[in-house]
PDB file of C-alpha atoms in Angstrom:
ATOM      1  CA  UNK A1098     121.267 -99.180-156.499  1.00 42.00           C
ATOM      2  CA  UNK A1099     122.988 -97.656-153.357  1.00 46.00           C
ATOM      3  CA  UNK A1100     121.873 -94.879-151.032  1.00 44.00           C
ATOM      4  CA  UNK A1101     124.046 -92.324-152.902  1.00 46.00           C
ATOM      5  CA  UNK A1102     121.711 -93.301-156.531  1.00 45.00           C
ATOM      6  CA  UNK A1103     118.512 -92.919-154.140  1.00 43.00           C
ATOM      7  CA  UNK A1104     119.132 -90.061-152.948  1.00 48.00           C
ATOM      8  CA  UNK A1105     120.565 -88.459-156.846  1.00 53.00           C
ATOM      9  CA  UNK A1106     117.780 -90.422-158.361  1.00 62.00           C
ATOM     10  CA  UNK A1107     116.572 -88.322-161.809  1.00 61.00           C
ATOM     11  CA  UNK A1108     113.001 -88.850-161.309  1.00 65.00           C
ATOM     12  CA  UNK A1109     113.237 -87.720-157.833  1.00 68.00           C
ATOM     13  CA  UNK A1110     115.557 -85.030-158.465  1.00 67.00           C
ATOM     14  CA  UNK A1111     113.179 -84.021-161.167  1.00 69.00           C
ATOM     15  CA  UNK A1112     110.357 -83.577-159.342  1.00 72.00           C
ATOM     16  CA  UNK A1113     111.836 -82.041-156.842  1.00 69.00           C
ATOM     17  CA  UNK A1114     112.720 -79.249-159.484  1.00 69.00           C
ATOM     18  CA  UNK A1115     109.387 -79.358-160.472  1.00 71.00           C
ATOM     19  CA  UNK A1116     107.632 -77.832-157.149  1.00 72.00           C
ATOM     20  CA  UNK A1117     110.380 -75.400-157.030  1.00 69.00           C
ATOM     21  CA  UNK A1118     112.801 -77.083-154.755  1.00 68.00           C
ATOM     22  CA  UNK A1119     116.669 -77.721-154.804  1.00 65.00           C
ATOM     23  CA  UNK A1120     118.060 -79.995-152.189  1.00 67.00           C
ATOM     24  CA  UNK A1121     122.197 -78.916-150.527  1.00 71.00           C
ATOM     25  CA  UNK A1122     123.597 -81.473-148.907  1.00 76.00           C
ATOM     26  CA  UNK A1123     125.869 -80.130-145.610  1.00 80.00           C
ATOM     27  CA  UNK A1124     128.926 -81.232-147.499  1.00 80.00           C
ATOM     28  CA  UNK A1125     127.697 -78.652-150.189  1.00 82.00           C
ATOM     29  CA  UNK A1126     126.955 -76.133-147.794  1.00 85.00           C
ATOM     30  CA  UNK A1127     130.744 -76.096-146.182  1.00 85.00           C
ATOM     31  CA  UNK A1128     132.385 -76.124-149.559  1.00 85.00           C
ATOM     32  CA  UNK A1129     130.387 -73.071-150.012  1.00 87.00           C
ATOM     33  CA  UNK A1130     131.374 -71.526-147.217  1.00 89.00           C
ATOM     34  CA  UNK A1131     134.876 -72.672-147.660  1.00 86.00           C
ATOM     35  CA  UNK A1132     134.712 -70.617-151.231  1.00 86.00           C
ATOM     36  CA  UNK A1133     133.388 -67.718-150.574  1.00 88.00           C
ATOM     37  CA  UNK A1134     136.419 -67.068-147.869  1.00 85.00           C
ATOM     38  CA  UNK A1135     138.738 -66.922-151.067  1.00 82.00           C
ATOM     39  CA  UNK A1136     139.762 -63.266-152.225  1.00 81.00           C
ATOM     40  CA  UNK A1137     137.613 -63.511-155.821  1.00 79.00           C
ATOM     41  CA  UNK A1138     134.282 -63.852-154.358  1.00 84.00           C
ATOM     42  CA  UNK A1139     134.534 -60.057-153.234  1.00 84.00           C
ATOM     43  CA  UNK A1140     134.433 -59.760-157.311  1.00 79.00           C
ATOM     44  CA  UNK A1141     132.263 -62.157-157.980  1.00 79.00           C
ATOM     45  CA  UNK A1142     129.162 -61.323-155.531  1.00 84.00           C
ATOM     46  CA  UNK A1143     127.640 -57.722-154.905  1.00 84.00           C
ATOM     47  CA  UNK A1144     128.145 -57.306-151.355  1.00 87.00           C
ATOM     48  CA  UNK A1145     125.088 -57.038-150.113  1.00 90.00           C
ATOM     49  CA  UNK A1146     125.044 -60.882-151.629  1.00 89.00           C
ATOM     50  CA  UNK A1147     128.050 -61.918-150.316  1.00 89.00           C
ATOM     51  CA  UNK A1148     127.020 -60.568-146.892  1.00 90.00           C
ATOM     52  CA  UNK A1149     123.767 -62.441-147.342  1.00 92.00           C
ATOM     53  CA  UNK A1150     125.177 -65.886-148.205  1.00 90.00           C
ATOM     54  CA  UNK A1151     127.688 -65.589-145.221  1.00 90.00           C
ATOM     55  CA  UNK A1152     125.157 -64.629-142.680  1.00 91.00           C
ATOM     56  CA  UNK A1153     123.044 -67.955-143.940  1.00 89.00           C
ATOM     57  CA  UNK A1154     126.017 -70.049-143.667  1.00 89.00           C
ATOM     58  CA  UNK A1155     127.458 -68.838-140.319  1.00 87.00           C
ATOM     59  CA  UNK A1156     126.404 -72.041-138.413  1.00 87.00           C
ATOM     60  CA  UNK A1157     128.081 -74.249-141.037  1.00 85.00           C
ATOM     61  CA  UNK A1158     132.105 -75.466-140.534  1.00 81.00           C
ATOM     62  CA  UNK A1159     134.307 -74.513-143.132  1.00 80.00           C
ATOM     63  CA  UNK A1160     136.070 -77.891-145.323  1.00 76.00           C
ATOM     64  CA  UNK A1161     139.668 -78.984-143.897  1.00 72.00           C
ATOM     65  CA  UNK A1162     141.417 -79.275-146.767  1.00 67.00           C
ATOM     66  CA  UNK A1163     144.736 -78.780-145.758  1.00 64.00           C
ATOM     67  CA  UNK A1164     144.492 -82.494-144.522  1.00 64.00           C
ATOM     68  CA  UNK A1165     143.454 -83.874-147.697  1.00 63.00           C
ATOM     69  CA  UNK A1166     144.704 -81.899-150.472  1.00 64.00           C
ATOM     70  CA  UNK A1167     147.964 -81.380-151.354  1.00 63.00           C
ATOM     71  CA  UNK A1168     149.291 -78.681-154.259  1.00 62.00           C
ATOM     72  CA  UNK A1169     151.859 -80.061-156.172  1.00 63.00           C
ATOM     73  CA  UNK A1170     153.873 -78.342-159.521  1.00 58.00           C
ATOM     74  CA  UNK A1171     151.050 -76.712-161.712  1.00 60.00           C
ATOM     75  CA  UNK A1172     150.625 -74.701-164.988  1.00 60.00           C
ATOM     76  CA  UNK A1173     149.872 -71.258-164.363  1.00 61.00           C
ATOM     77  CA  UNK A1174     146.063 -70.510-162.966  1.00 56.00           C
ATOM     78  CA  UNK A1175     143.459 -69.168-165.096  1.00 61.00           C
ATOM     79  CA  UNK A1176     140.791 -67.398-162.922  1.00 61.00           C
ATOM     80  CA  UNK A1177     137.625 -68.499-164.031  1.00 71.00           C
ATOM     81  CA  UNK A1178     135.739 -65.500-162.459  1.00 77.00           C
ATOM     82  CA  UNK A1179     136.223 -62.567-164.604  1.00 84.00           C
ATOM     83  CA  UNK A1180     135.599 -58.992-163.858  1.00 85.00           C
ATOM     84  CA  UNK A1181     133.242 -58.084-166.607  1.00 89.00           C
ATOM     85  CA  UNK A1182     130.609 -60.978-165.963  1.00 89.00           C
ATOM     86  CA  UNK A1183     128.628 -59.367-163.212  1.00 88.00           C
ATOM     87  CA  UNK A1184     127.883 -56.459-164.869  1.00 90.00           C
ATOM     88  CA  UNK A1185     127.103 -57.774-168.271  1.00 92.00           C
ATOM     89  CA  UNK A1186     124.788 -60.737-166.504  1.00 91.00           C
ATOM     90  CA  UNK A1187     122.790 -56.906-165.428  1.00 90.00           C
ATOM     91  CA  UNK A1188     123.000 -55.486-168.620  1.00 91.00           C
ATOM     92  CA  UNK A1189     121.748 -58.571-170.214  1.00 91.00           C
ATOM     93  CA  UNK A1190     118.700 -59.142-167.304  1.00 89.00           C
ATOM     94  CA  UNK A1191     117.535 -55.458-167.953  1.00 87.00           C
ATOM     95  CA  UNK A1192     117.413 -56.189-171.631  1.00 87.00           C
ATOM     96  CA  UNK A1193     119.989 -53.009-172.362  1.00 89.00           C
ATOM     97  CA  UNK A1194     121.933 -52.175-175.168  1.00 91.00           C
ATOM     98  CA  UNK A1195     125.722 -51.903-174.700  1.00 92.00           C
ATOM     99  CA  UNK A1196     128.750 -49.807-177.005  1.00 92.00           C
ATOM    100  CA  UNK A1197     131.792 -52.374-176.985  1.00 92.00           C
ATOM    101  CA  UNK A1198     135.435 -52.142-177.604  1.00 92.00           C
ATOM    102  CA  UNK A1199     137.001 -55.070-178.534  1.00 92.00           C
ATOM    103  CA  UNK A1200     139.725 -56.773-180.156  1.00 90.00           C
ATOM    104  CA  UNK A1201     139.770 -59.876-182.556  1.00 85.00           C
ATOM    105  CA  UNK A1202     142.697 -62.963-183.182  1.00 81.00           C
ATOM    106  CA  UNK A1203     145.238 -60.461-184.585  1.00 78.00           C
ATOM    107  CA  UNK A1204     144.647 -57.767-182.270  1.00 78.00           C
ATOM    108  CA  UNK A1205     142.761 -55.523-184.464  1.00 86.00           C
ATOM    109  CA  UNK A1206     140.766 -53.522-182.306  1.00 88.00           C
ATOM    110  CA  UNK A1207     137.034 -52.156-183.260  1.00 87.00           C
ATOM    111  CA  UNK A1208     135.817 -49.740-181.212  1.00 90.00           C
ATOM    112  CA  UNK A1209     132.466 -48.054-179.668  1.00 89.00           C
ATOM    113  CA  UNK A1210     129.965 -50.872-181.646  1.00 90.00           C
ATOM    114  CA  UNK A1211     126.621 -50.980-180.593  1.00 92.00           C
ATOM    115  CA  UNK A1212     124.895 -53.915-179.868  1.00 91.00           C
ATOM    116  CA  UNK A1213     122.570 -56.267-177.964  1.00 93.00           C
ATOM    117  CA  UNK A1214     123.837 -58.596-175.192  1.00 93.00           C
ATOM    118  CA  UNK A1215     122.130 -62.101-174.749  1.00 92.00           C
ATOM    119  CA  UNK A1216     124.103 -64.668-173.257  1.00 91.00           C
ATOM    120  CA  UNK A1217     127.044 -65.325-171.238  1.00 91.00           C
ATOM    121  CA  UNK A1218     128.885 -68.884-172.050  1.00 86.00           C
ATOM    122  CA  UNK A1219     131.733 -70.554-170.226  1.00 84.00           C
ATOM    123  CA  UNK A1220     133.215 -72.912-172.750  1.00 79.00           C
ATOM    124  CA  UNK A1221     134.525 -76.022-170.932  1.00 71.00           C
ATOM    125  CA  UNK A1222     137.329 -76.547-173.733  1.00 69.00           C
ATOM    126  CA  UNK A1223     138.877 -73.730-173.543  1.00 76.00           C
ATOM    127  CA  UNK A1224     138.241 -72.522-169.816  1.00 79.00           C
ATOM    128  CA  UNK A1225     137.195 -69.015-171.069  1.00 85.00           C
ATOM    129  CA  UNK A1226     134.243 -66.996-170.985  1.00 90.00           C
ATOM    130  CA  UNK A1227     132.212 -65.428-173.784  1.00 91.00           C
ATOM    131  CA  UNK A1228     129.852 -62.756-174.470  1.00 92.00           C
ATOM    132  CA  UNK A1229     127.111 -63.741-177.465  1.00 92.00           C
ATOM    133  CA  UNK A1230     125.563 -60.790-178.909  1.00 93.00           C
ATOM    134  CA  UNK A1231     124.374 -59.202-181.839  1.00 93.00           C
ATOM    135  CA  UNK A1232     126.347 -55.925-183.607  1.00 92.00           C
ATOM    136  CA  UNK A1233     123.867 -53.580-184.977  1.00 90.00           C
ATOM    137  CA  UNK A1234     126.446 -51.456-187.050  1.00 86.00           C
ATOM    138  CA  UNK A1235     127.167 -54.572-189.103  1.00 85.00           C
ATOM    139  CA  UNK A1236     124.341 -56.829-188.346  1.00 88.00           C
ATOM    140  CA  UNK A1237     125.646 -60.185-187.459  1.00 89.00           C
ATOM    141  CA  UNK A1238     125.961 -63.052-184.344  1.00 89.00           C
ATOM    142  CA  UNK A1239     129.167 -62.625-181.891  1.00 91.00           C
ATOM    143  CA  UNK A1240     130.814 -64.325-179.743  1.00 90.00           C
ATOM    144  CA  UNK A1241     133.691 -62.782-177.990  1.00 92.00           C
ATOM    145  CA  UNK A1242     135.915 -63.545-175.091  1.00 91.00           C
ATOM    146  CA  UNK A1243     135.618 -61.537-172.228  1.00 92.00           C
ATOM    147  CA  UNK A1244     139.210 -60.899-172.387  1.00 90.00           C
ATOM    148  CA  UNK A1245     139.258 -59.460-175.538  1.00 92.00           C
ATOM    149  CA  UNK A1246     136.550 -56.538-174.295  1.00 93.00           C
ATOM    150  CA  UNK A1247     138.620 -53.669-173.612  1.00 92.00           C
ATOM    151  CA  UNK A1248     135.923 -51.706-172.955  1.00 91.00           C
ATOM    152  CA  UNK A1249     131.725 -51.324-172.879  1.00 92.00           C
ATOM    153  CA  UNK A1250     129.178 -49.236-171.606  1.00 91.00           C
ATOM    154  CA  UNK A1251     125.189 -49.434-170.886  1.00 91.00           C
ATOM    155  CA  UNK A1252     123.197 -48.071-174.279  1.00 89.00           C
ATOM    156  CA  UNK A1253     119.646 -46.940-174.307  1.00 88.00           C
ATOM    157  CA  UNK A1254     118.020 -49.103-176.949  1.00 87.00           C
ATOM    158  CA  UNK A1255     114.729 -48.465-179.249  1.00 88.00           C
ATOM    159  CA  UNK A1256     112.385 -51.576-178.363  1.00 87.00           C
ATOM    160  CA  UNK A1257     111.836 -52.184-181.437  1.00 90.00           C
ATOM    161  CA  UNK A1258     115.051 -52.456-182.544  1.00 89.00           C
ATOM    162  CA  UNK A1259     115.324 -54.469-179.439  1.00 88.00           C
ATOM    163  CA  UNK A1260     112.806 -57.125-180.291  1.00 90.00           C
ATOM    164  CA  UNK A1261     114.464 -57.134-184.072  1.00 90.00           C
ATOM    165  CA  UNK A1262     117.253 -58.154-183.049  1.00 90.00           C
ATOM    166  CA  UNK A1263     116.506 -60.339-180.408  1.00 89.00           C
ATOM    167  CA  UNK A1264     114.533 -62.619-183.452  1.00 90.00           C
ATOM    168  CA  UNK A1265     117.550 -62.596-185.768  1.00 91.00           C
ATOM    169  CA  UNK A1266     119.851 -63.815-182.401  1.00 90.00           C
ATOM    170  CA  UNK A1267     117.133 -66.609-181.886  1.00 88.00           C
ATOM    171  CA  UNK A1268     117.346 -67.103-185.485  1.00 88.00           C
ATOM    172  CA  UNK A1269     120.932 -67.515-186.006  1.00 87.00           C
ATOM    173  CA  UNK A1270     121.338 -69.476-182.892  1.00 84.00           C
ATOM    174  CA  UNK A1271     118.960 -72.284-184.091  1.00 83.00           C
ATOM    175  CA  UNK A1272     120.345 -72.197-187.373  1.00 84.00           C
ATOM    176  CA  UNK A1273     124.009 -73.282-185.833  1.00 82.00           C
ATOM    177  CA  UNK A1274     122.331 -75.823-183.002  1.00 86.00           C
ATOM    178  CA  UNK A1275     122.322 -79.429-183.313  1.00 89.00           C
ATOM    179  CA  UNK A1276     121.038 -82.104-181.356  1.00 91.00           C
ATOM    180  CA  UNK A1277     121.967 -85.567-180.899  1.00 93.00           C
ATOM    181  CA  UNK A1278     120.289 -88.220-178.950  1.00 95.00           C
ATOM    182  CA  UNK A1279     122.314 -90.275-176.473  1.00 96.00           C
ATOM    183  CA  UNK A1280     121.116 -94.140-174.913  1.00 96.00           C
ATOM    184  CA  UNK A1281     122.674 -95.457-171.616  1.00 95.00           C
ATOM    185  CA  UNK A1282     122.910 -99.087-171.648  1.00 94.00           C
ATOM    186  CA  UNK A1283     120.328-100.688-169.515  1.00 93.00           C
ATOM    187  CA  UNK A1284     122.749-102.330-167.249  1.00 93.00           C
ATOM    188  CA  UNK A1285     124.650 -99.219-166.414  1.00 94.00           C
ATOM    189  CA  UNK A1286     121.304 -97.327-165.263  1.00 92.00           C
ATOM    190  CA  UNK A1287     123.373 -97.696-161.186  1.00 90.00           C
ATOM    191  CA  UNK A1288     125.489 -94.978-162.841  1.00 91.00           C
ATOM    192  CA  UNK A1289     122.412 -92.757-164.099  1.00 90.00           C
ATOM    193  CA  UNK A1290     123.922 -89.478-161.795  1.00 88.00           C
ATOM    194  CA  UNK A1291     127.498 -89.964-162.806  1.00 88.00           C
ATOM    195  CA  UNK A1292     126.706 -90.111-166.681  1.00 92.00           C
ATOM    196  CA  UNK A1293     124.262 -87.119-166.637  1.00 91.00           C
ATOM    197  CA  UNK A1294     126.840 -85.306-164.415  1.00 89.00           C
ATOM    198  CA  UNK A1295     129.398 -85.808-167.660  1.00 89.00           C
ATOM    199  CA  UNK A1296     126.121 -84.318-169.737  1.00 90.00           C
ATOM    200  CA  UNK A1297     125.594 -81.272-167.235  1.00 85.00           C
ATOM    201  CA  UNK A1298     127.195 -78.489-168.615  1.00 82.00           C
ATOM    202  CA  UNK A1299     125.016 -78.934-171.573  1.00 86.00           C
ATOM    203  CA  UNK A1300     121.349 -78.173-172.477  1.00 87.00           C
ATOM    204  CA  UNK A1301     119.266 -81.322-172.482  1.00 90.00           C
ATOM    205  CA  UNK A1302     116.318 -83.429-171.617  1.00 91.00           C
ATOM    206  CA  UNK A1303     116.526 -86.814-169.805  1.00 92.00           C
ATOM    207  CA  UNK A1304     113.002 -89.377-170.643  1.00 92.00           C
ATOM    208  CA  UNK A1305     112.504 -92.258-169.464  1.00 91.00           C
ATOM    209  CA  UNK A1306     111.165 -95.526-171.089  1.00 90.00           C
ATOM    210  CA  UNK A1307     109.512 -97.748-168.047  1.00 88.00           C
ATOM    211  CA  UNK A1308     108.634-100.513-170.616  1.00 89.00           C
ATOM    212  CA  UNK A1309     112.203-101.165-171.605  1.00 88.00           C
ATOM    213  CA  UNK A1310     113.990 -99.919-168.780  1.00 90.00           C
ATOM    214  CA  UNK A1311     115.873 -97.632-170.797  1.00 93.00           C
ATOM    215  CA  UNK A1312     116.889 -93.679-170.336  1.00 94.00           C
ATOM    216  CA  UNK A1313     117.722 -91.329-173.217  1.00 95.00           C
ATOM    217  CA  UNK A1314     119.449 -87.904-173.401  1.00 95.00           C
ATOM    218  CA  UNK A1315     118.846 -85.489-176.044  1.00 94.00           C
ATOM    219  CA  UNK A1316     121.303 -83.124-175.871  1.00 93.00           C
ATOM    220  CA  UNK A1317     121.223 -80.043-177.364  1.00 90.00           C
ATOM    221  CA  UNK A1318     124.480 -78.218-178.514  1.00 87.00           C
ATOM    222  CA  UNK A1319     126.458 -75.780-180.732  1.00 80.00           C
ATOM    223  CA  UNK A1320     128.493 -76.926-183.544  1.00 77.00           C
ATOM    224  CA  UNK A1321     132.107 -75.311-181.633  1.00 76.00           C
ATOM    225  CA  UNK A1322     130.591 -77.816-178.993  1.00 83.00           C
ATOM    226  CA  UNK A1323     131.259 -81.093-180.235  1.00 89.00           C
ATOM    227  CA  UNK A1324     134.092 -81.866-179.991  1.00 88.00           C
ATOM    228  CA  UNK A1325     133.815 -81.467-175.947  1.00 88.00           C
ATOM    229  CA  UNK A1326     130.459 -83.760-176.279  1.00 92.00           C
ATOM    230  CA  UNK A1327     132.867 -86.177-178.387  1.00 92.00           C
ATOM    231  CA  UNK A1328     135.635 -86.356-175.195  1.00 91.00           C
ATOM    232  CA  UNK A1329     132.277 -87.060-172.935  1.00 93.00           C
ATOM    233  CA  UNK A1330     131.106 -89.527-174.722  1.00 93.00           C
ATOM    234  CA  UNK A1331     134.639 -91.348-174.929  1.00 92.00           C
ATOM    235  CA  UNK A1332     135.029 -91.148-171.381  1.00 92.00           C
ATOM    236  CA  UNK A1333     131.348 -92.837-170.594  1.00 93.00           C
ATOM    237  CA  UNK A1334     132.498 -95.407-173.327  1.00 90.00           C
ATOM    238  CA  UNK A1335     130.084 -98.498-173.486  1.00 91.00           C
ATOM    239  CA  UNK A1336     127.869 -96.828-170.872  1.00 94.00           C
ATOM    240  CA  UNK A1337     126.217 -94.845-173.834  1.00 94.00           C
ATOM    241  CA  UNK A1338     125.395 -95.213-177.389  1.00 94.00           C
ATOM    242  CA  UNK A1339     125.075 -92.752-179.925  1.00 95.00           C
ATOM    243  CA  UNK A1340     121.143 -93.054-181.336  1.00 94.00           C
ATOM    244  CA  UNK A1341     120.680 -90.018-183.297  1.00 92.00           C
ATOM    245  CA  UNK A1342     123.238 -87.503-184.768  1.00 89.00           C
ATOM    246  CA  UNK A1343     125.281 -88.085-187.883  1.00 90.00           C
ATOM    247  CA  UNK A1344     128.208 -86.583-187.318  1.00 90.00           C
ATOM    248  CA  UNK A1345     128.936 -88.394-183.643  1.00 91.00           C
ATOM    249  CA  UNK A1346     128.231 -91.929-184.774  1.00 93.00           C
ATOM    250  CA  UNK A1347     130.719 -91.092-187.784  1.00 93.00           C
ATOM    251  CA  UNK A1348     133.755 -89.769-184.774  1.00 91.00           C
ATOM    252  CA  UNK A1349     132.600 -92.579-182.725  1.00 92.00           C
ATOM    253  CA  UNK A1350     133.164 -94.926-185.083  1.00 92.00           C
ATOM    254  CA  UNK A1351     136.229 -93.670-186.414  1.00 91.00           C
ATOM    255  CA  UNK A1352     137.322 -93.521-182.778  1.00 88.00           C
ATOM    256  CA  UNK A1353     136.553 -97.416-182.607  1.00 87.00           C
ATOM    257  CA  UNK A1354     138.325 -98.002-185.435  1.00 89.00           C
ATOM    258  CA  UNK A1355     141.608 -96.565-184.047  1.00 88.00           C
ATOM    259  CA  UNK A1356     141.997 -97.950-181.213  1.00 84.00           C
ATOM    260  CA  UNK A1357     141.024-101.283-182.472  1.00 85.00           C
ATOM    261  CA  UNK A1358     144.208-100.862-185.003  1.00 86.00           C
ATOM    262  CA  UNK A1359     146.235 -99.768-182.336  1.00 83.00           C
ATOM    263  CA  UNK A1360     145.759-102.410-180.230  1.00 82.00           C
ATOM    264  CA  UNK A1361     145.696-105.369-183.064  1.00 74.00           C
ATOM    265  CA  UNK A1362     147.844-108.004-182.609  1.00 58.00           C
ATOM    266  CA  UNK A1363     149.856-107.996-185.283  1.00 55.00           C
ATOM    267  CA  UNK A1364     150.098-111.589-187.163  1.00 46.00           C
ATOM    268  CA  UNK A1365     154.186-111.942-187.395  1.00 47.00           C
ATOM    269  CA  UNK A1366     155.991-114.831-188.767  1.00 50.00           C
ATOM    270  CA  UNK A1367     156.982-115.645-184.976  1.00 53.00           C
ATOM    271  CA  UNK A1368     153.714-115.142-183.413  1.00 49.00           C
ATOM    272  CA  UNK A1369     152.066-117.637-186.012  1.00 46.00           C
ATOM    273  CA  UNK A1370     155.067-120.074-185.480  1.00 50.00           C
ATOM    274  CA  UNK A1371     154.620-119.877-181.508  1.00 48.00           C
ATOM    275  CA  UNK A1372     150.692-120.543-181.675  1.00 46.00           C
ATOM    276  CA  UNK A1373     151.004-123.263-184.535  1.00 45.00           C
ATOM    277  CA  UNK A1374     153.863-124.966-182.122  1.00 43.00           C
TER     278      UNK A1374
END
């Protein structure tokens, strides 16, 4: 294991979490710097924040990268920050109610809908981010894009009705969660930070078997999430195996079984003549 695992090391990195600490490396400190001089991170912070975080970072050099990056053609950017998130995240850490205005797939627009905001979710797949939260007028789960919210306001909301539906959104959630349970191959344990960084933008615990040397992730997930889990786990390929979860040893397999057809040699009267000869 080199320096680079040592220092990453789970265990370490675990404990460290553990009494409340959370190592940046200087390389981590200049790339912040170096983002926080772009134009969206006078949306994204408050600015007492953003004064704050500059002030701490003043002694730090910004990253050169016009020596080692180079922008070639591109598809048009998506910004990732968007301008409802920061005051949603409030809404949703004092526990308000909101009124929303939104719009569905065919445009349809429903408007002033109360309802309880509880989460905030970047989807990885498709590079948008969503509001989960639970409509009182027509009592139900949502999840809707942040650009589809044409509008939304703070609501006063009746605790009780509060804690109601903050039971049904636990509820609901569970009922649509799955978990599968991932194994990295003993011999690729080197690699432990790399695979658990392909693992990181889900929800999951990491134990570790000293008897057999072994590490497992269980990762917990929505069903829309899948099918990203699916691309991680073809990327890691024999680095992991699939212990628990239906559904992903089924695509696995079926994945296995593609490839392996694609790739066949293909027993032609000519190939059988040149190996017999």
């Amino acid at each position: 294991m080199n320096l680079f695992e040592k220092i990453f090391n789970h265990q370490i990195m675990t404990r460290l979490e553990d009494a409340g600490t959370f190592t940046v490396t200087s390389h981590e400190r200049a790339w912040l710097k170096t983002m926080l001089a772009h134009p969206a991170a006078t949306e994204a912070f408050a600015p007492d924040t953003l004064a704050k975080l500059r002030a701490v970072l003043a002694p730090e050099e910004e990253l050169d990268v016009s020596r080692h990056l180079i922008e070639k053609a591109r598809s048009r950017e998506r910004q990732v920050y968007h301008p409802h998130l920061r005051p949603l995240r409030r809404l949703i850490a004092e526990r308000q109610g909101v009124r929303l205005t939104y719009a569905v797939r065919d445009d349809r627009e429903y408007t002033d809908h109360p309802g309880l905001p509880y989460k905030l979710e970047y989807s990885m797949v498709k590079r948008e981010w969503y509001l989960l939260w639970y409509r009182l007028r027509q009592p139900s789960l949502m999840s809707t894009r942040l650009q589809k919210i044409r509008s939304f306001a703070a609501e006063p909301l009746d605790p009780r009705t509060a804690e109601r539906a903050q039971a049904r959104i636990v509820e609901a959630i569970a009922a649509r969660r799955t978990e599968a349970l991932i194994e990295i191959v003993p011999m690729y344990n080197a690699e432990l930070s790399r695979i658990l960084y392909a693992f990181s933008s889900f929800e999951k615990t990491v134990d570790y078997d000293s008897a057999g040397d072994i590490y497992h992730v269980r990762v917990s997930l929505l069903g829309d999430e899948i099918e990203y889990l699916l691309s991680k786990l073809r990327f890691l390929g024999r680095r992991v195996r699939v212990i628990e979860g239906d559904y992903l040893i089924h695509r696995m397999r079926e994945s296995s079984a593609k490839a392996l057809a694609r790739y066949a040699e293909e027993a032609s009267p000519d190939a059988t003549e040149e190996r017999t000869s």
